[in-house]
Amino acid sequence: MPRVVSLFLPGWPIDRLRRAMGASAPPPDARLVLVGREGSRRVVTAVSRPAEAAGLRVGMPLTKAHALLPDILTMPADPAADAAALERLALWALQHYAPIVAPDPPDGLVIDTTGADHLHGGEARMLGGLVNRLAASGIFARAAIADTRGAAYAAARFLADPVCVVPGGGVAEAVARLPLMGLRIPPETVAGLHVLGFATIGDVLAVPRAPLVLRFGALLGRRLDQVQGTVLEPVDPLRDPELATVRKVFGEPIGAPETIARYTAGLVRDLCRTLERRGLGARRLDLLFHRIDNSLQAIRVGTARAVRDEKRLTRLICDRIETIDPGFGIEIMELTATLAEPLALQQAVTSLVEEETADIAGLVDVIANRIGARRLYRIAPVESDVPERSVRRIAPLAPDDGATWQGRWPRPARLLARPEPVEVMALLPDHPPAFFTWRGVRRRVKCADGPERIFGEWWKRDAELAAVRDYFQVEDMEGERFWLFRSADEEQASSGIGRWFLHGVFA
Amino acid sequence: MSASAHAVVADLRDRIRQFDGRALRDRAVLPFGVPEIDEKLPGGGLALASLHEVCGGGNDAVEGAAAMLFAAGIAARTRGQVLWCLTRPDLFAPALAQAGLAPGRVLYMEANDEKSLLLCLEEGLRHGGLGAVVAEVARLSMTASRRLQLAAEAGGTLGIALRRFRHKREVGAFLLPTAAVTRWQVSVAPSAPLPVPGVGRACWRLELTRCRAGEAAEFEVEASDAEGRIAFSSRLADRSPAAGHGRLGASA
């Protein structure tokens, strides 16, 4: 079952205008409306949120809006620029999220993310990230993911807050309570259905189809099928002529994995030649399969560095062929370098003395495409005494600056995600515990090292101003070693109260 | 008779290996630098192009901290990058650095299930550009380990399956055989008391429970130091005969 994301941009014309105007844009609290022409009348085509709160609506004649609120700010609407900007946004989504993206004018995008969500940490995180990134650049968005494009459309507009994940197979349940506007049918049809007493999509789905179709036209029937997924609704993917693309059209549909692999190798060869002419290397490749039933399947692979190595790219794509369902056959294969970067020529090491370090970029790509790039990382030191803050993740191929952790105190092999409280019998002050009980086992301490005093980082959080941890490395009678600390601030230390925690296990 | 028989067998083995075309590569080993251990291993060290298994013993079976540092010490003494595959991100990187594995050398891979972990482990072994691949695995079937062993041979890379259990009751699964060349069980032992208050160098009981073309053995060692080297415990010298296990004379 495909998974489709619908992205809804409720304030698109105004958000776009604000971004285009930059610093000279009207303040966010301005009652801004955009004005377009409908025949000879001037009507409101978009309202900002303050204006909407004041009672203005899209579709109102401008004279009426002026009568309601004399001090509104008006600007001319520019639907052509809106559509062009929406296409650019779609291109951005294509480069960052999934191979099949299409603008859904006037105010949305649709993205087929089948098999791509794991690269972004799952569906919910992917949607959250998408909405947040747009919000950071001043575009208000809502997003939903569902099994069908129709259901995602309805959920994005009437369920998402700001994101909504409709679980696989849960379409009927999710859309049943949504209003008829979620069906993508003309307003006249919605009004007609309202007159007949239908309020939600579930109401319409519950009655026999034929009389409704007879009255309101075939579109209603098709939309109902599309919401439920009984009729396929492929996304017609956006393609930019700027991107390097090669196609192969088959006279006879193909389906066997070996055949696909063979043609893939040919396409990669052609694409590499195109890239070579432009001096580029691929960072992201999309291979689209047009099946004879008019639906699309896609493979997307990414690389950590720009690559133009035919063998490596073919290998990366062929690794994923098993995810493709050829159905009754594939008639077109289309390979695009969605993201390409200049590939500089590099001199290979010529010195005989210099030690050759193996290039693992190929391995990194293979693994990253299998499990997601964010799951492959190196850990670099951070200048912080607080143990849980002393590490950070960096990209697997980041240059190695040779930095390591300073300090002579030993660190545990396993660090607990959060320190666990332990019951302790200890002599105070500044003595390690004599006994402690962790996870129900009482252990007698044979010897201990410490205390290593670690202060809180008050420049990060006010609450840490007085926080102090005294760490001890202790060994029990069995020879097991633990990292314990007594947390104390100045007052507590003097009163002799300090809570003990276990933070790690040594070897 | 037995000495000459050994020589004949060894000679035959060598000739078979030459037919195989793996003679040179197979002979490459990574010695521990501890003669007492190295002489127990065929070739005088851990075979480089092979899969080895390390697991925690006793109370350490679930946390596996000692086993992890033992593996880190071995990986630290190889050359090149090290791929470390894990399923639970509770490993504390500064400890690896203290066992000799600098942060710039370790590439971490966090898999969400064992299946993709094994696939990536195999990929890393087969690639051949890495110094060592370490993977924390809970289950390792005969078939899977055989695949890994073949991948390690093909890539000439040292693989370490760090057996890690979620519960103590899973420890029994470790008794099932795998195709790994050696299997080590690392458990913590009380350290030698220092003349002053404080904690001395950690001690491990190292059991070589399975070794292809070799015999099982047991050692008492001191934990990996900053270069990843373990040391033979000096305590054996002044241990009472009752507690010893027949190796008393060796270090006395």
CSV table of N, CA and C in Angstrom, one decimal, chain A residues 118 315 319 355-356 358-364 366-367 370-371 374-381 387-388 390-391 393 395-397 400 402-405 407-417 438-439 443 446-449 473-481 483 505-507, chain B residues 59-60 62-69 79 81 83-84 86 88-98 101-112 116-117 119-121 123-125 127-130 136 162 164 188-193 197-204 223:
chain,number,residue,atom,x,y,z
A,118,HIS,N,11.7,6.0,6.6
A,118,HIS,CA,12.7,5.5,7.5
A,118,HIS,C,13.9,6.4,7.5
A,315,ARG,N,25.5,-0.2,-7.9
A,315,ARG,CA,25.4,-1.1,-6.7
A,315,ARG,C,24.4,-0.5,-5.7
A,319,ASP,N,20.8,-2.5,-4.9
A,319,ASP,CA,20.6,-3.0,-3.5
A,319,ASP,C,19.1,-2.9,-3.2
A,355,GLU,N,51.1,6.4,3.9
A,355,GLU,CA,50.3,5.2,4.1
A,355,GLU,C,48.9,5.5,3.5
A,356,GLU,N,48.4,4.4,2.9
A,356,GLU,CA,47.2,4.6,2.2
A,356,GLU,C,46.0,4.3,3.2
A,358,ALA,N,42.1,3.6,3.6
A,358,ALA,CA,41.1,3.0,2.8
A,358,ALA,C,39.9,4.0,2.7
A,359,ASP,N,39.3,4.1,1.5
A,359,ASP,CA,38.2,5.0,1.4
A,359,ASP,C,36.9,4.2,1.7
A,360,ILE,N,36.2,4.7,2.8
A,360,ILE,CA,35.0,4.0,3.2
A,360,ILE,C,33.8,4.7,2.8
A,361,ALA,N,33.9,5.7,1.9
A,361,ALA,CA,32.7,6.5,1.5
A,361,ALA,C,31.7,5.6,0.9
A,362,GLY,N,32.1,4.6,0.1
A,362,GLY,CA,31.2,3.7,-0.6
A,362,GLY,C,30.4,2.8,0.5
A,363,LEU,N,31.1,2.4,1.5
A,363,LEU,CA,30.5,1.6,2.5
A,363,LEU,C,29.5,2.4,3.3
A,364,VAL,N,29.9,3.7,3.6
A,364,VAL,CA,29.0,4.6,4.3
A,364,VAL,C,27.7,4.7,3.5
A,366,VAL,N,26.3,2.7,1.3
A,366,VAL,CA,25.5,1.5,1.2
A,366,VAL,C,24.7,1.3,2.5
A,367,ILE,N,25.4,1.6,3.7
A,367,ILE,CA,24.7,1.4,4.9
A,367,ILE,C,23.7,2.5,5.2
A,370,ARG,N,20.5,1.9,3.6
A,370,ARG,CA,19.8,0.8,4.1
A,370,ARG,C,19.1,1.2,5.4
A,371,ILE,N,19.7,1.9,6.3
A,371,ILE,CA,19.1,2.1,7.6
A,371,ILE,C,18.9,3.6,7.9
A,374,ARG,N,20.9,9.2,9.4
A,374,ARG,CA,21.1,9.7,10.8
A,374,ARG,C,21.5,8.6,11.7
A,375,ARG,N,21.4,7.3,11.3
A,375,ARG,CA,21.8,6.2,12.2
A,375,ARG,C,23.2,5.8,12.0
A,376,LEU,N,23.9,6.5,11.2
A,376,LEU,CA,25.3,6.3,10.9
A,376,LEU,C,26.1,7.5,11.3
A,377,TYR,N,27.0,7.4,12.3
A,377,TYR,CA,27.6,8.7,12.8
A,377,TYR,C,28.9,8.4,13.4
A,378,ARG,N,29.7,9.4,13.7
A,378,ARG,CA,30.8,9.3,14.6
A,378,ARG,C,30.5,10.1,15.8
A,379,ILE,N,31.3,9.9,16.9
A,379,ILE,CA,31.1,10.6,18.1
A,379,ILE,C,32.3,11.5,18.3
A,380,ALA,N,32.0,12.8,18.5
A,380,ALA,CA,33.2,13.7,18.7
A,380,ALA,C,33.1,14.3,20.1
A,381,PRO,N,34.2,14.6,20.7
A,381,PRO,CA,34.1,15.2,22.1
A,381,PRO,C,33.6,16.6,22.1
A,387,PRO,N,29.1,14.6,32.1
A,387,PRO,CA,29.4,13.4,31.2
A,387,PRO,C,28.4,13.3,30.1
A,388,GLU,N,27.1,13.4,30.4
A,388,GLU,CA,26.1,13.1,29.3
A,388,GLU,C,26.2,14.2,28.2
A,390,SER,N,29.2,15.4,27.1
A,390,SER,CA,30.5,15.5,26.6
A,390,SER,C,30.6,14.8,25.2
A,391,VAL,N,29.5,14.3,24.7
A,391,VAL,CA,29.6,13.7,23.4
A,391,VAL,C,28.6,14.3,22.4
A,393,ARG,N,27.1,13.8,18.1
A,393,ARG,CA,27.2,13.0,16.9
A,393,ARG,C,27.7,13.9,15.8
A,395,ALA,N,28.9,13.8,11.4
A,395,ALA,CA,28.7,13.1,10.1
A,395,ALA,C,29.8,12.0,10.0
A,396,PRO,N,29.4,10.9,9.4
A,396,PRO,CA,30.4,9.8,9.3
A,396,PRO,C,31.7,10.1,8.6
A,397,LEU,N,31.6,11.0,7.6
A,397,LEU,CA,32.8,11.4,6.9
A,397,LEU,C,33.4,12.7,7.2
A,400,ASP,N,38.6,14.3,10.4
A,400,ASP,CA,39.1,13.9,11.8
A,400,ASP,C,40.1,14.9,12.3
A,402,GLY,N,41.4,14.8,15.2
A,402,GLY,CA,42.2,14.1,16.3
A,402,GLY,C,41.9,14.5,17.7
A,403,ALA,N,40.7,15.2,17.9
A,403,ALA,CA,40.4,15.6,19.2
A,403,ALA,C,39.9,14.4,20.0
A,404,THR,N,40.2,14.4,21.3
A,404,THR,CA,39.7,13.3,22.1
A,404,THR,C,39.3,13.9,23.5
A,405,TRP,N,38.9,13.0,24.4
A,405,TRP,CA,38.4,13.6,25.7
A,405,TRP,C,39.6,13.8,26.6
A,407,GLY,N,41.4,14.6,30.4
A,407,GLY,CA,41.1,14.2,31.7
A,407,GLY,C,41.6,12.8,32.0
A,408,ARG,N,42.1,12.6,33.2
A,408,ARG,CA,42.6,11.3,33.6
A,408,ARG,C,41.6,10.4,34.3
A,409,TRP,N,40.5,10.9,34.6
A,409,TRP,CA,39.6,10.1,35.4
A,409,TRP,C,38.9,9.1,34.4
A,410,PRO,N,38.8,7.8,34.9
A,410,PRO,CA,38.3,6.8,34.0
A,410,PRO,C,36.8,7.1,33.8
A,411,ARG,N,36.3,6.7,32.6
A,411,ARG,CA,34.9,6.8,32.3
A,411,ARG,C,34.3,5.4,32.1
A,412,PRO,N,33.0,5.3,32.5
A,412,PRO,CA,32.4,4.0,32.4
A,412,PRO,C,32.1,3.5,30.9
A,413,ALA,N,32.1,2.2,30.7
A,413,ALA,CA,31.8,1.7,29.4
A,413,ALA,C,30.4,1.9,29.0
A,414,ARG,N,29.5,1.8,29.9
A,414,ARG,CA,28.1,2.0,29.6
A,414,ARG,C,27.6,3.1,30.5
A,415,LEU,N,26.9,4.0,29.9
A,415,LEU,CA,26.4,5.1,30.7
A,415,LEU,C,24.9,5.0,30.6
A,416,LEU,N,24.2,5.0,31.8
A,416,LEU,CA,22.8,4.9,31.8
A,416,LEU,C,22.2,6.1,31.3
A,417,ALA,N,21.1,5.9,30.6
A,417,ALA,CA,20.4,7.1,29.9
A,417,ALA,C,20.1,8.1,30.9
A,438,TRP,N,21.4,-1.5,44.3
A,438,TRP,CA,20.9,-1.1,42.9
A,438,TRP,C,20.2,-2.2,42.3
A,439,ARG,N,19.0,-1.9,41.8
A,439,ARG,CA,18.2,-2.9,41.1
A,439,ARG,C,18.0,-4.1,42.0
A,443,ARG,N,25.2,-4.5,47.4
A,443,ARG,CA,26.6,-4.7,47.1
A,443,ARG,C,27.5,-4.1,48.2
A,446,LYS,N,34.3,-2.6,48.1
A,446,LYS,CA,35.6,-3.1,48.6
A,446,LYS,C,36.6,-1.9,48.5
A,447,CYS,N,36.6,-1.2,47.4
A,447,CYS,CA,37.5,-0.1,47.3
A,447,CYS,C,36.8,1.0,46.4
A,448,ALA,N,37.3,2.2,46.5
A,448,ALA,CA,36.7,3.2,45.7
A,448,ALA,C,37.7,4.3,45.4
A,449,ASP,N,37.4,5.0,44.3
A,449,ASP,CA,38.2,6.2,43.9
A,449,ASP,C,37.3,7.4,43.9
A,473,GLN,N,34.2,6.1,41.6
A,473,GLN,CA,34.3,4.8,41.0
A,473,GLN,C,34.5,3.7,42.1
A,474,VAL,N,33.5,2.8,42.2
A,474,VAL,CA,33.6,1.8,43.3
A,474,VAL,C,33.7,0.4,42.7
A,475,GLU,N,34.3,-0.4,43.5
A,475,GLU,CA,34.4,-1.8,43.1
A,475,GLU,C,33.8,-2.6,44.2
A,476,ASP,N,32.9,-3.6,43.9
A,476,ASP,CA,32.3,-4.4,44.9
A,476,ASP,C,33.1,-5.6,45.2
A,477,MET,N,32.6,-6.5,46.0
A,477,MET,CA,33.3,-7.7,46.4
A,477,MET,C,33.5,-8.6,45.2
A,478,GLU,N,32.6,-8.6,44.3
A,478,GLU,CA,32.7,-9.5,43.1
A,478,GLU,C,33.7,-9.0,42.1
A,479,GLY,N,34.1,-7.7,42.2
A,479,GLY,CA,34.9,-7.2,41.2
A,479,GLY,C,34.2,-6.3,40.2
A,480,GLU,N,32.9,-6.2,40.3
A,480,GLU,CA,32.2,-5.3,39.4
A,480,GLU,C,32.4,-3.8,39.8
A,481,ARG,N,32.4,-3.0,38.8
A,481,ARG,CA,32.8,-1.6,39.0
A,481,ARG,C,31.6,-0.7,38.6
A,483,TRP,N,29.8,3.4,38.6
A,483,TRP,CA,30.1,4.9,38.7
A,483,TRP,C,28.9,5.5,39.4
A,505,VAL,N,28.4,1.8,34.3
A,505,VAL,CA,29.0,0.5,34.6
A,505,VAL,C,30.4,0.5,34.0
A,506,PHE,N,31.4,0.2,34.8
A,506,PHE,CA,32.7,0.0,34.2
A,506,PHE,C,32.9,-1.5,33.9
A,507,ALA,N,34.1,-1.8,33.4
A,507,ALA,CA,34.4,-3.2,33.2
A,507,ALA,C,35.6,-3.5,34.1
B,59,ASN,N,27.8,-12.2,36.1
B,59,ASN,CA,26.9,-11.1,36.4
B,59,ASN,C,27.0,-10.0,35.3
B,60,ASP,N,28.0,-10.1,34.5
B,60,ASP,CA,28.3,-9.1,33.5
B,60,ASP,C,27.5,-9.4,32.2
B,62,VAL,N,24.6,-9.3,31.1
B,62,VAL,CA,23.5,-8.4,30.6
B,62,VAL,C,24.2,-7.0,30.2
B,63,GLU,N,25.0,-6.5,31.1
B,63,GLU,CA,25.6,-5.2,30.8
B,63,GLU,C,26.7,-5.3,29.7
B,64,GLY,N,27.5,-6.4,29.9
B,64,GLY,CA,28.5,-6.7,29.0
B,64,GLY,C,29.6,-5.6,28.9
B,65,ALA,N,29.8,-4.9,30.0
B,65,ALA,CA,30.8,-3.8,29.9
B,65,ALA,C,32.2,-4.3,29.7
B,66,ALA,N,32.6,-5.4,30.4
B,66,ALA,CA,33.9,-5.9,30.3
B,66,ALA,C,34.1,-6.5,28.9
B,67,ALA,N,33.1,-7.2,28.4
B,67,ALA,CA,33.3,-7.8,27.1
B,67,ALA,C,33.4,-6.7,26.1
B,68,MET,N,32.7,-5.6,26.3
B,68,MET,CA,32.8,-4.5,25.3
B,68,MET,C,34.2,-3.9,25.3
B,69,LEU,N,34.8,-3.7,26.5
B,69,LEU,CA,36.1,-3.1,26.6
B,69,LEU,C,37.2,-4.0,26.0
B,79,ARG,N,44.4,-1.7,12.4
B,79,ARG,CA,44.7,-0.5,11.7
B,79,ARG,C,43.5,0.0,10.9
B,81,GLN,N,39.8,2.3,10.1
B,81,GLN,CA,38.6,2.7,10.7
B,81,GLN,C,37.9,1.4,11.3
B,83,LEU,N,34.1,-0.1,12.5
B,83,LEU,CA,32.7,0.1,12.4
B,83,LEU,C,32.1,-0.6,13.6
B,84,TRP,N,31.3,0.1,14.4
B,84,TRP,CA,30.7,-0.4,15.6
B,84,TRP,C,29.2,-0.4,15.4
B,86,LEU,N,25.5,-1.2,16.7
B,86,LEU,CA,24.8,-1.4,18.0
B,86,LEU,C,23.3,-1.3,17.8
B,88,ARG,N,21.4,-0.8,21.0
B,88,ARG,CA,21.0,0.1,22.1
B,88,ARG,C,22.1,1.1,22.3
B,89,PRO,N,21.8,2.4,22.2
B,89,PRO,CA,22.8,3.4,22.3
B,89,PRO,C,23.2,3.8,23.7
B,90,ASP,N,23.7,2.8,24.5
B,90,ASP,CA,24.1,3.2,25.9
B,90,ASP,C,25.6,3.1,26.0
B,91,LEU,N,26.3,2.9,24.9
B,91,LEU,CA,27.8,2.9,24.9
B,91,LEU,C,28.3,4.3,25.1
B,92,PHE,N,29.3,4.4,26.0
B,92,PHE,CA,29.9,5.7,26.3
B,92,PHE,C,31.2,5.9,25.6
B,93,ALA,N,31.2,6.7,24.6
B,93,ALA,CA,32.4,6.8,23.7
B,93,ALA,C,33.7,7.2,24.5
B,94,PRO,N,33.7,8.0,25.5
B,94,PRO,CA,35.0,8.3,26.2
B,94,PRO,C,35.7,7.1,26.7
B,95,ALA,N,34.9,6.1,27.1
B,95,ALA,CA,35.5,4.8,27.6
B,95,ALA,C,36.2,4.1,26.5
B,96,LEU,N,35.7,4.1,25.3
B,96,LEU,CA,36.4,3.5,24.1
B,96,LEU,C,37.7,4.2,23.9
B,97,ALA,N,37.6,5.6,24.0
B,97,ALA,CA,38.9,6.3,23.8
B,97,ALA,C,39.9,5.9,24.9
B,98,GLN,N,39.4,5.7,26.1
B,98,GLN,CA,40.4,5.3,27.1
B,98,GLN,C,40.9,3.9,26.9
B,101,LEU,N,40.8,3.4,21.6
B,101,LEU,CA,40.1,3.6,20.3
B,101,LEU,C,39.7,5.1,20.2
B,102,ALA,N,40.5,5.8,19.4
B,102,ALA,CA,40.3,7.3,19.3
B,102,ALA,C,39.0,7.5,18.6
B,103,PRO,N,38.3,8.6,19.0
B,103,PRO,CA,36.9,8.9,18.4
B,103,PRO,C,37.0,9.0,16.9
B,104,GLY,N,38.1,9.5,16.4
B,104,GLY,CA,38.1,9.7,14.9
B,104,GLY,C,38.1,8.3,14.1
B,105,ARG,N,38.4,7.3,14.8
B,105,ARG,CA,38.4,6.0,14.1
B,105,ARG,C,37.1,5.2,14.1
B,106,VAL,N,36.2,5.6,15.0
B,106,VAL,CA,35.0,4.7,15.2
B,106,VAL,C,33.9,5.3,14.4
B,107,LEU,N,33.2,4.4,13.7
B,107,LEU,CA,32.0,4.8,13.0
B,107,LEU,C,30.9,4.0,13.6
B,108,TYR,N,29.9,4.7,14.2
B,108,TYR,CA,28.9,4.0,14.8
B,108,TYR,C,27.7,3.8,13.9
B,109,MET,N,27.1,2.6,14.0
B,109,MET,CA,25.9,2.4,13.2
B,109,MET,C,24.8,1.8,14.2
B,110,GLU,N,23.7,2.5,14.2
B,110,GLU,CA,22.7,2.2,15.1
B,110,GLU,C,21.5,1.5,14.3
B,111,ALA,N,21.4,0.2,14.4
B,111,ALA,CA,20.3,-0.5,13.6
B,111,ALA,C,19.1,-0.6,14.5
B,112,ASN,N,17.9,-0.6,13.8
B,112,ASN,CA,16.8,-0.8,14.7
B,112,ASN,C,16.3,-2.2,14.8
B,116,SER,N,18.8,-6.0,10.1
B,116,SER,CA,19.6,-5.0,9.4
B,116,SER,C,21.0,-4.9,10.0
B,117,LEU,N,21.1,-5.1,11.3
B,117,LEU,CA,22.4,-5.1,11.9
B,117,LEU,C,23.3,-6.1,11.3
B,119,LEU,N,23.1,-7.5,8.4
B,119,LEU,CA,23.3,-7.2,7.0
B,119,LEU,C,24.5,-6.2,6.9
B,120,CYS,N,24.4,-5.1,7.8
B,120,CYS,CA,25.4,-4.1,7.7
B,120,CYS,C,26.8,-4.6,8.2
B,121,LEU,N,26.7,-5.5,9.2
B,121,LEU,CA,27.9,-6.1,9.7
B,121,LEU,C,28.6,-6.9,8.6
B,123,GLU,N,28.2,-6.4,5.4
B,123,GLU,CA,28.7,-5.4,4.4
B,123,GLU,C,30.0,-4.8,4.8
B,124,GLY,N,30.1,-4.5,6.1
B,124,GLY,CA,31.4,-3.9,6.6
B,124,GLY,C,32.5,-4.9,6.5
B,125,LEU,N,32.3,-6.2,6.8
B,125,LEU,CA,33.3,-7.2,6.8
B,125,LEU,C,33.8,-7.4,5.3
B,127,HIS,N,33.6,-5.3,2.9
B,127,HIS,CA,34.2,-4.1,2.2
B,127,HIS,C,35.7,-4.2,2.2
B,128,GLY,N,36.3,-4.6,3.3
B,128,GLY,CA,37.8,-4.8,3.2
B,128,GLY,C,38.6,-3.6,3.6
B,129,GLY,N,38.0,-2.4,3.7
B,129,GLY,CA,38.7,-1.2,4.0
B,129,GLY,C,38.8,-0.9,5.5
B,130,LEU,N,38.1,-1.7,6.3
B,130,LEU,CA,38.0,-1.4,7.7
B,130,LEU,C,39.0,-2.2,8.5
B,136,GLU,N,27.2,-5.6,18.3
B,136,GLU,CA,26.5,-6.1,19.5
B,136,GLU,C,25.3,-6.9,19.0
B,162,LEU,N,29.8,-9.2,19.4
B,162,LEU,CA,29.8,-8.9,20.9
B,162,LEU,C,28.4,-9.3,21.3
B,164,ARG,N,25.3,-9.8,23.3
B,164,ARG,CA,24.7,-9.0,24.3
B,164,ARG,C,23.3,-9.5,24.6
B,188,VAL,N,34.2,-10.2,35.1
B,188,VAL,CA,35.0,-9.4,36.0
B,188,VAL,C,35.5,-10.2,37.1
B,189,ALA,N,36.6,-9.8,37.6
B,189,ALA,CA,37.2,-10.5,38.8
B,189,ALA,C,37.6,-9.4,39.8
B,190,PRO,N,37.7,-9.7,41.1
B,190,PRO,CA,38.1,-8.7,42.0
B,190,PRO,C,39.5,-8.3,41.7
B,191,SER,N,39.8,-7.0,41.8
B,191,SER,CA,41.1,-6.5,41.5
B,191,SER,C,42.1,-6.7,42.7
B,192,ALA,N,43.3,-6.7,42.4
B,192,ALA,CA,44.3,-6.9,43.4
B,192,ALA,C,44.3,-5.6,44.3
B,193,PRO,N,44.2,-5.9,45.6
B,193,PRO,CA,44.2,-4.7,46.5
B,193,PRO,C,45.5,-3.9,46.4
B,197,PRO,N,44.5,3.4,49.7
B,197,PRO,CA,43.1,3.4,49.3
B,197,PRO,C,42.9,3.7,47.9
B,198,GLY,N,42.0,3.1,47.2
B,198,GLY,CA,41.7,3.4,45.8
B,198,GLY,C,41.5,2.1,45.0
B,199,VAL,N,41.1,2.3,43.8
B,199,VAL,CA,40.8,1.2,42.9
B,199,VAL,C,42.0,1.0,41.9
B,200,GLY,N,42.4,-0.3,41.9
B,200,GLY,CA,43.5,-0.6,41.0
B,200,GLY,C,43.0,-0.9,39.6
B,201,ARG,N,43.9,-1.4,38.8
B,201,ARG,CA,43.5,-1.8,37.4
B,201,ARG,C,42.6,-3.0,37.5
B,202,ALA,N,41.5,-2.9,36.7
B,202,ALA,CA,40.5,-3.9,36.7
B,202,ALA,C,41.0,-5.2,36.3
B,203,CYS,N,40.4,-6.3,36.8
B,203,CYS,CA,40.9,-7.6,36.4
B,203,CYS,C,39.7,-8.4,35.8
B,204,TRP,N,40.1,-9.2,34.8
B,204,TRP,CA,39.1,-10.0,34.1
B,204,TRP,C,39.5,-11.5,34.2
B,223,ALA,N,42.8,-5.5,32.8
B,223,ALA,CA,42.0,-5.0,31.7
B,223,ALA,C,42.8,-4.1,30.7
